Amino acid sequence: MNDLQLVTLMGLLDTAEDMANTTAARGRSYEDALDHAMSRISGCQVQRNSLNEFKSEEVDLSVSNYREMDGLRMLPEIFLVECKNWSKPVDSMAVAFFASKIRHRGCSLGVLVAARGVTGDPVERTAALHQAGQSLAEGIKILLITTKDLRELQTISDLVSLLHRRFLDLHAAGTMTLA
């Protein structure tokens, strides 16, 4: 497993949060941070900014996962990552659109990296959390990671554990969680 290179990751997250930068620069830096982290997981390769043939849907990161022993053994061979460096929580419409991107590409899993989380009440499963639960019932799994989660990482093993924990909890809770 490759080193996380915390200084690089934190620098990219700092740039992504710095309001002195343009929206485009902050968004690109957020994607760079996820590319940096995901590409260091053993057995994972990352492809950036893939458009569908109609140029109507872009995927921030497509990840091929060779499911190596110290990598993402629980996750499927191909999954998508959507980066939302928004100043407010991601809403249900954005979650539904991401679910459709996952479905349109024949995948079963997506990782939504939402800087400020998502809308909705976790107990009542409203708003974006409801949409994630609906998607799960249709066979589309969406894991949630926040900037806070990324800032708490110390090693690649921490990221692997986080993704495995969120995958398990998705099935146990019936929707995405921050547990």
PDB file of C-alpha atoms in Angstrom:
ATOM      1  CA  MET A   1       0.000   0.000   0.000  1.00  0.00           C
ATOM      2  CA  ASN A   2       1.351   3.408  -0.918  1.00  0.00           C
ATOM      3  CA  ASP A   3       1.914   6.237   1.541  1.00  0.00           C
ATOM      4  CA  LEU A   4      -0.928   8.760   1.841  1.00  0.00           C
ATOM      5  CA  GLN A   5       1.454  11.745   1.748  1.00  0.00           C
ATOM      6  CA  LEU A   6      -0.534  13.758   4.277  1.00  0.00           C
ATOM      7  CA  VAL A   7       1.198  17.051   3.478  1.00  0.00           C
ATOM      8  CA  THR A   8       0.061  16.803  -0.147  1.00  0.00           C
ATOM      9  CA  LEU A   9      -3.482  15.738   0.760  1.00  0.00           C
ATOM     10  CA  MET A  10      -3.913  18.495   3.361  1.00  0.00           C
ATOM     11  CA  GLY A  11      -2.451  21.084   0.985  1.00  0.00           C
ATOM     12  CA  LEU A  12      -4.968  20.117  -1.698  1.00  0.00           C
ATOM     13  CA  LEU A  13      -7.823  20.287   0.822  1.00  0.00           C
ATOM     14  CA  ASP A  14      -6.588  23.698   2.040  1.00  0.00           C
ATOM     15  CA  THR A  15      -6.586  24.993  -1.551  1.00  0.00           C
ATOM     16  CA  ALA A  16     -10.080  23.543  -2.058  1.00  0.00           C
ATOM     17  CA  GLU A  17     -11.368  25.445   0.993  1.00  0.00           C
ATOM     18  CA  ASP A  18      -9.561  28.743   0.340  1.00  0.00           C
ATOM     19  CA  MET A  19     -12.213  31.242  -0.761  1.00  0.00           C
ATOM     20  CA  ALA A  20      -9.479  33.404  -2.330  1.00  0.00           C
ATOM     21  CA  ASN A  21      -9.309  30.792  -5.105  1.00  0.00           C
ATOM     22  CA  THR A  22     -11.842  30.638  -7.930  1.00  0.00           C
ATOM     23  CA  THR A  23     -14.686  28.144  -7.751  1.00  0.00           C
ATOM     24  CA  ALA A  24     -13.069  26.185 -10.593  1.00  0.00           C
ATOM     25  CA  ALA A  25      -9.692  26.079  -8.816  1.00  0.00           C
ATOM     26  CA  ARG A  26     -11.303  24.962  -5.537  1.00  0.00           C
ATOM     27  CA  GLY A  27     -13.285  22.236  -7.329  1.00  0.00           C
ATOM     28  CA  ARG A  28     -10.237  21.005  -9.241  1.00  0.00           C
ATOM     29  CA  SER A  29      -8.206  20.894  -6.031  1.00  0.00           C
ATOM     30  CA  TYR A  30     -10.938  18.864  -4.317  1.00  0.00           C
ATOM     31  CA  GLU A  31     -10.872  16.361  -7.191  1.00  0.00           C
ATOM     32  CA  ASP A  32      -7.058  16.338  -7.027  1.00  0.00           C
ATOM     33  CA  ALA A  33      -7.254  15.473  -3.313  1.00  0.00           C
ATOM     34  CA  LEU A  34      -9.511  12.492  -4.008  1.00  0.00           C
ATOM     35  CA  ASP A  35      -7.435  11.377  -6.969  1.00  0.00           C
ATOM     36  CA  HIS A  36      -4.344  11.590  -4.755  1.00  0.00           C
ATOM     37  CA  ALA A  37      -5.920   9.480  -2.001  1.00  0.00           C
ATOM     38  CA  MET A  38      -7.733   6.876  -4.131  1.00  0.00           C
ATOM     39  CA  SER A  39      -4.797   6.229  -6.448  1.00  0.00           C
ATOM     40  CA  ARG A  40      -2.659   5.302  -3.442  1.00  0.00           C
ATOM     41  CA  ILE A  41      -4.921   2.423  -2.402  1.00  0.00           C
ATOM     42  CA  SER A  42      -3.360  -0.890  -3.349  1.00  0.00           C
ATOM     43  CA  GLY A  43      -4.951  -2.252  -6.527  1.00  0.00           C
ATOM     44  CA  CYS A  44      -6.779   0.954  -7.484  1.00  0.00           C
ATOM     45  CA  GLN A  45      -6.314   2.973 -10.668  1.00  0.00           C
ATOM     46  CA  VAL A  46      -8.058   6.297 -11.232  1.00  0.00           C
ATOM     47  CA  GLN A  47      -9.305   7.908 -14.429  1.00  0.00           C
ATOM     48  CA  ARG A  48     -10.331  11.583 -14.310  1.00  0.00           C
ATOM     49  CA  ASN A  49     -13.219  13.545 -15.813  1.00  0.00           C
ATOM     50  CA  SER A  50     -14.814  10.969 -18.105  1.00  0.00           C
ATOM     51  CA  LEU A  51     -17.677  12.142 -20.329  1.00  0.00           C
ATOM     52  CA  ASN A  52     -20.353   9.816 -21.660  1.00  0.00           C
ATOM     53  CA  GLU A  53     -20.698   9.499 -25.440  1.00  0.00           C
ATOM     54  CA  PHE A  54     -23.411  12.192 -25.546  1.00  0.00           C
ATOM     55  CA  LYS A  55     -21.290  14.626 -23.500  1.00  0.00           C
ATOM     56  CA  SER A  56     -24.221  15.043 -21.115  1.00  0.00           C
ATOM     57  CA  GLU A  57     -22.717  13.450 -17.981  1.00  0.00           C
ATOM     58  CA  GLU A  58     -19.229  13.796 -16.555  1.00  0.00           C
ATOM     59  CA  VAL A  59     -17.798  11.560 -13.856  1.00  0.00           C
ATOM     60  CA  ASP A  60     -15.128  13.146 -11.680  1.00  0.00           C
ATOM     61  CA  LEU A  61     -13.236   9.912 -10.958  1.00  0.00           C
ATOM     62  CA  SER A  62     -13.688   6.385 -12.273  1.00  0.00           C
ATOM     63  CA  VAL A  63     -11.859   3.806 -10.169  1.00  0.00           C
ATOM     64  CA  SER A  64     -10.798   0.334 -11.202  1.00  0.00           C
ATOM     65  CA  ASN A  65     -10.323  -1.840  -8.157  1.00  0.00           C
ATOM     66  CA  TYR A  66      -8.297  -5.036  -8.463  1.00  0.00           C
ATOM     67  CA  ARG A  67      -9.396  -6.005  -4.925  1.00  0.00           C
ATOM     68  CA  GLU A  68      -5.910  -6.686  -3.600  1.00  0.00           C
ATOM     69  CA  MET A  69      -5.464  -8.078  -0.110  1.00  0.00           C
ATOM     70  CA  ASP A  70      -4.631  -4.728   1.516  1.00  0.00           C
ATOM     71  CA  GLY A  71      -6.966  -2.763  -0.772  1.00  0.00           C
ATOM     72  CA  LEU A  72     -10.714  -2.405  -1.212  1.00  0.00           C
ATOM     73  CA  ARG A  73     -11.642  -6.101  -0.962  1.00  0.00           C
ATOM     74  CA  MET A  74     -15.322  -5.385  -0.151  1.00  0.00           C
ATOM     75  CA  LEU A  75     -15.928  -2.981  -3.023  1.00  0.00           C
ATOM     76  CA  PRO A  76     -16.702  -3.848  -6.663  1.00  0.00           C
ATOM     77  CA  GLU A  77     -14.149  -3.866  -9.474  1.00  0.00           C
ATOM     78  CA  ILE A  78     -15.356  -0.561 -10.952  1.00  0.00           C
ATOM     79  CA  PHE A  79     -16.912   2.356  -9.076  1.00  0.00           C
ATOM     80  CA  LEU A  80     -17.404   6.096  -9.551  1.00  0.00           C
ATOM     81  CA  VAL A  81     -16.475   9.042  -7.344  1.00  0.00           C
ATOM     82  CA  GLU A  82     -18.348  12.355  -7.411  1.00  0.00           C
ATOM     83  CA  CYS A  83     -16.704  15.340  -5.700  1.00  0.00           C
ATOM     84  CA  LYS A  84     -18.962  18.119  -4.400  1.00  0.00           C
ATOM     85  CA  ASN A  85     -16.987  20.918  -2.781  1.00  0.00           C
ATOM     86  CA  TRP A  86     -20.148  22.884  -2.074  1.00  0.00           C
ATOM     87  CA  SER A  87     -20.567  25.473   0.676  1.00  0.00           C
ATOM     88  CA  LYS A  88     -23.791  23.748   1.788  1.00  0.00           C
ATOM     89  CA  PRO A  89     -24.909  20.118   2.063  1.00  0.00           C
ATOM     90  CA  VAL A  90     -25.584  18.217  -1.164  1.00  0.00           C
ATOM     91  CA  ASP A  91     -29.319  17.950  -1.873  1.00  0.00           C
ATOM     92  CA  SER A  92     -31.508  15.069  -2.995  1.00  0.00           C
ATOM     93  CA  MET A  93     -31.528  16.179  -6.652  1.00  0.00           C
ATOM     94  CA  ALA A  94     -27.725  15.935  -6.845  1.00  0.00           C
ATOM     95  CA  VAL A  95     -27.796  12.508  -5.155  1.00  0.00           C
ATOM     96  CA  ALA A  96     -30.448  11.320  -7.643  1.00  0.00           C
ATOM     97  CA  PHE A  97     -28.374  12.613 -10.572  1.00  0.00           C
ATOM     98  CA  PHE A  98     -25.275  10.830  -9.256  1.00  0.00           C
ATOM     99  CA  ALA A  99     -27.303   7.610  -8.871  1.00  0.00           C
ATOM    100  CA  SER A 100     -28.370   7.922 -12.516  1.00  0.00           C
ATOM    101  CA  LYS A 101     -24.729   8.376 -13.603  1.00  0.00           C
ATOM    102  CA  ILE A 102     -23.818   5.192 -11.713  1.00  0.00           C
ATOM    103  CA  ARG A 103     -26.710   3.301 -13.327  1.00  0.00           C
ATOM    104  CA  HIS A 104     -26.016   4.668 -16.840  1.00  0.00           C
ATOM    105  CA  ARG A 105     -22.457   3.359 -16.649  1.00  0.00           C
ATOM    106  CA  GLY A 106     -23.479  -0.104 -15.512  1.00  0.00           C
ATOM    107  CA  CYS A 107     -21.919   0.294 -12.079  1.00  0.00           C
ATOM    108  CA  SER A 108     -23.380  -0.605  -8.712  1.00  0.00           C
ATOM    109  CA  LEU A 109     -21.357   1.707  -6.447  1.00  0.00           C
ATOM    110  CA  GLY A 110     -20.537   5.373  -6.218  1.00  0.00           C
ATOM    111  CA  VAL A 111     -18.681   7.368  -3.587  1.00  0.00           C
ATOM    112  CA  LEU A 112     -20.093  10.841  -3.002  1.00  0.00           C
ATOM    113  CA  VAL A 113     -17.481  13.103  -1.495  1.00  0.00           C
ATOM    114  CA  ALA A 114     -19.506  16.016  -0.156  1.00  0.00           C
ATOM    115  CA  ALA A 115     -17.551  18.707   1.653  1.00  0.00           C
ATOM    116  CA  ARG A 116     -20.486  19.615   3.931  1.00  0.00           C
ATOM    117  CA  GLY A 117     -22.348  16.302   3.896  1.00  0.00           C
ATOM    118  CA  VAL A 118     -25.877  15.880   2.557  1.00  0.00           C
ATOM    119  CA  THR A 119     -29.347  17.196   3.372  1.00  0.00           C
ATOM    120  CA  GLY A 120     -31.842  15.292   5.448  1.00  0.00           C
ATOM    121  CA  ASP A 121     -32.439  13.853   8.855  1.00  0.00           C
ATOM    122  CA  PRO A 122     -30.652  10.545   9.482  1.00  0.00           C
ATOM    123  CA  VAL A 123     -33.409   9.237  11.759  1.00  0.00           C
ATOM    124  CA  GLU A 124     -36.282  10.250   9.477  1.00  0.00           C
ATOM    125  CA  ARG A 125     -34.291   9.478   6.278  1.00  0.00           C
ATOM    126  CA  THR A 126     -35.441  12.619   4.529  1.00  0.00           C
ATOM    127  CA  ALA A 127     -34.110  14.608   1.556  1.00  0.00           C
ATOM    128  CA  ALA A 128     -30.775  13.313   0.176  1.00  0.00           C
ATOM    129  CA  LEU A 129     -30.683  10.459   2.683  1.00  0.00           C
ATOM    130  CA  HIS A 130     -34.077   9.296   1.426  1.00  0.00           C
ATOM    131  CA  GLN A 131     -32.816   9.402  -2.172  1.00  0.00           C
ATOM    132  CA  ALA A 132     -29.759   7.323  -1.218  1.00  0.00           C
ATOM    133  CA  GLY A 133     -32.045   4.760   0.433  1.00  0.00           C
ATOM    134  CA  GLN A 134     -34.245   4.629  -2.675  1.00  0.00           C
ATOM    135  CA  SER A 135     -31.177   4.114  -4.845  1.00  0.00           C
ATOM    136  CA  LEU A 136     -30.006   1.264  -2.623  1.00  0.00           C
ATOM    137  CA  ALA A 137     -33.392  -0.435  -3.047  1.00  0.00           C
ATOM    138  CA  GLU A 138     -32.767  -0.245  -6.823  1.00  0.00           C
ATOM    139  CA  GLY A 139     -29.298  -1.813  -6.485  1.00  0.00           C
ATOM    140  CA  ILE A 140     -27.302   1.449  -6.618  1.00  0.00           C
ATOM    141  CA  LYS A 141     -25.059   1.930  -3.599  1.00  0.00           C
ATOM    142  CA  ILE A 142     -23.777   5.384  -2.632  1.00  0.00           C
ATOM    143  CA  LEU A 143     -21.184   5.887   0.096  1.00  0.00           C
ATOM    144  CA  LEU A 144     -20.711   9.295   1.712  1.00  0.00           C
ATOM    145  CA  ILE A 145     -17.381  10.869   2.655  1.00  0.00           C
ATOM    146  CA  THR A 146     -16.917  14.445   3.910  1.00  0.00           C
ATOM    147  CA  THR A 147     -13.980  16.816   4.125  1.00  0.00           C
ATOM    148  CA  LYS A 148     -13.947  16.144   7.873  1.00  0.00           C
ATOM    149  CA  ASP A 149     -13.438  12.439   7.119  1.00  0.00           C
ATOM    150  CA  LEU A 150     -10.565  13.237   4.754  1.00  0.00           C
ATOM    151  CA  ARG A 151      -8.882  15.522   7.282  1.00  0.00           C
ATOM    152  CA  GLU A 152      -8.991  12.755   9.916  1.00  0.00           C
ATOM    153  CA  LEU A 153      -7.085  10.270   7.729  1.00  0.00           C
ATOM    154  CA  GLN A 154      -3.553   9.417   8.782  1.00  0.00           C
ATOM    155  CA  THR A 155      -2.803   6.442   6.527  1.00  0.00           C
ATOM    156  CA  ILE A 156      -4.112   4.686   3.429  1.00  0.00           C
ATOM    157  CA  SER A 157      -5.316   1.919   5.759  1.00  0.00           C
ATOM    158  CA  ASP A 158      -7.540   4.535   7.421  1.00  0.00           C
ATOM    159  CA  LEU A 159      -9.130   5.324   4.049  1.00  0.00           C
ATOM    160  CA  VAL A 160      -9.628   1.632   3.231  1.00  0.00           C
ATOM    161  CA  SER A 161     -11.218   1.069   6.663  1.00  0.00           C
ATOM    162  CA  LEU A 162     -13.456   4.126   6.241  1.00  0.00           C
ATOM    163  CA  LEU A 163     -14.745   2.934   2.859  1.00  0.00           C
ATOM    164  CA  HIS A 164     -15.299  -0.620   4.114  1.00  0.00           C
ATOM    165  CA  ARG A 165     -17.097   0.671   7.227  1.00  0.00           C
ATOM    166  CA  ARG A 166     -19.347   2.959   5.165  1.00  0.00           C
ATOM    167  CA  PHE A 167     -20.106   0.109   2.739  1.00  0.00           C
ATOM    168  CA  LEU A 168     -21.143  -2.205   5.577  1.00  0.00           C
ATOM    169  CA  ASP A 169     -23.143   0.514   7.309  1.00  0.00           C
ATOM    170  CA  LEU A 170     -24.927   1.417   4.058  1.00  0.00           C
ATOM    171  CA  HIS A 171     -26.390  -2.072   3.971  1.00  0.00           C
ATOM    172  CA  ALA A 172     -27.048  -2.231   7.718  1.00  0.00           C
ATOM    173  CA  ALA A 173     -28.750   1.209   7.863  1.00  0.00           C
ATOM    174  CA  GLY A 174     -30.398   1.141   4.449  1.00  0.00           C
ATOM    175  CA  THR A 175     -28.950   4.518   3.423  1.00  0.00           C
ATOM    176  CA  MET A 176     -25.642   6.387   3.400  1.00  0.00           C
ATOM    177  CA  THR A 177     -24.286   7.279   6.821  1.00  0.00           C
ATOM    178  CA  LEU A 178     -21.408   9.019   8.529  1.00  0.00           C
ATOM    179  CA  ALA A 179     -21.000   6.236  11.104  1.00  0.00           C
TER     180      ALA A 179
END
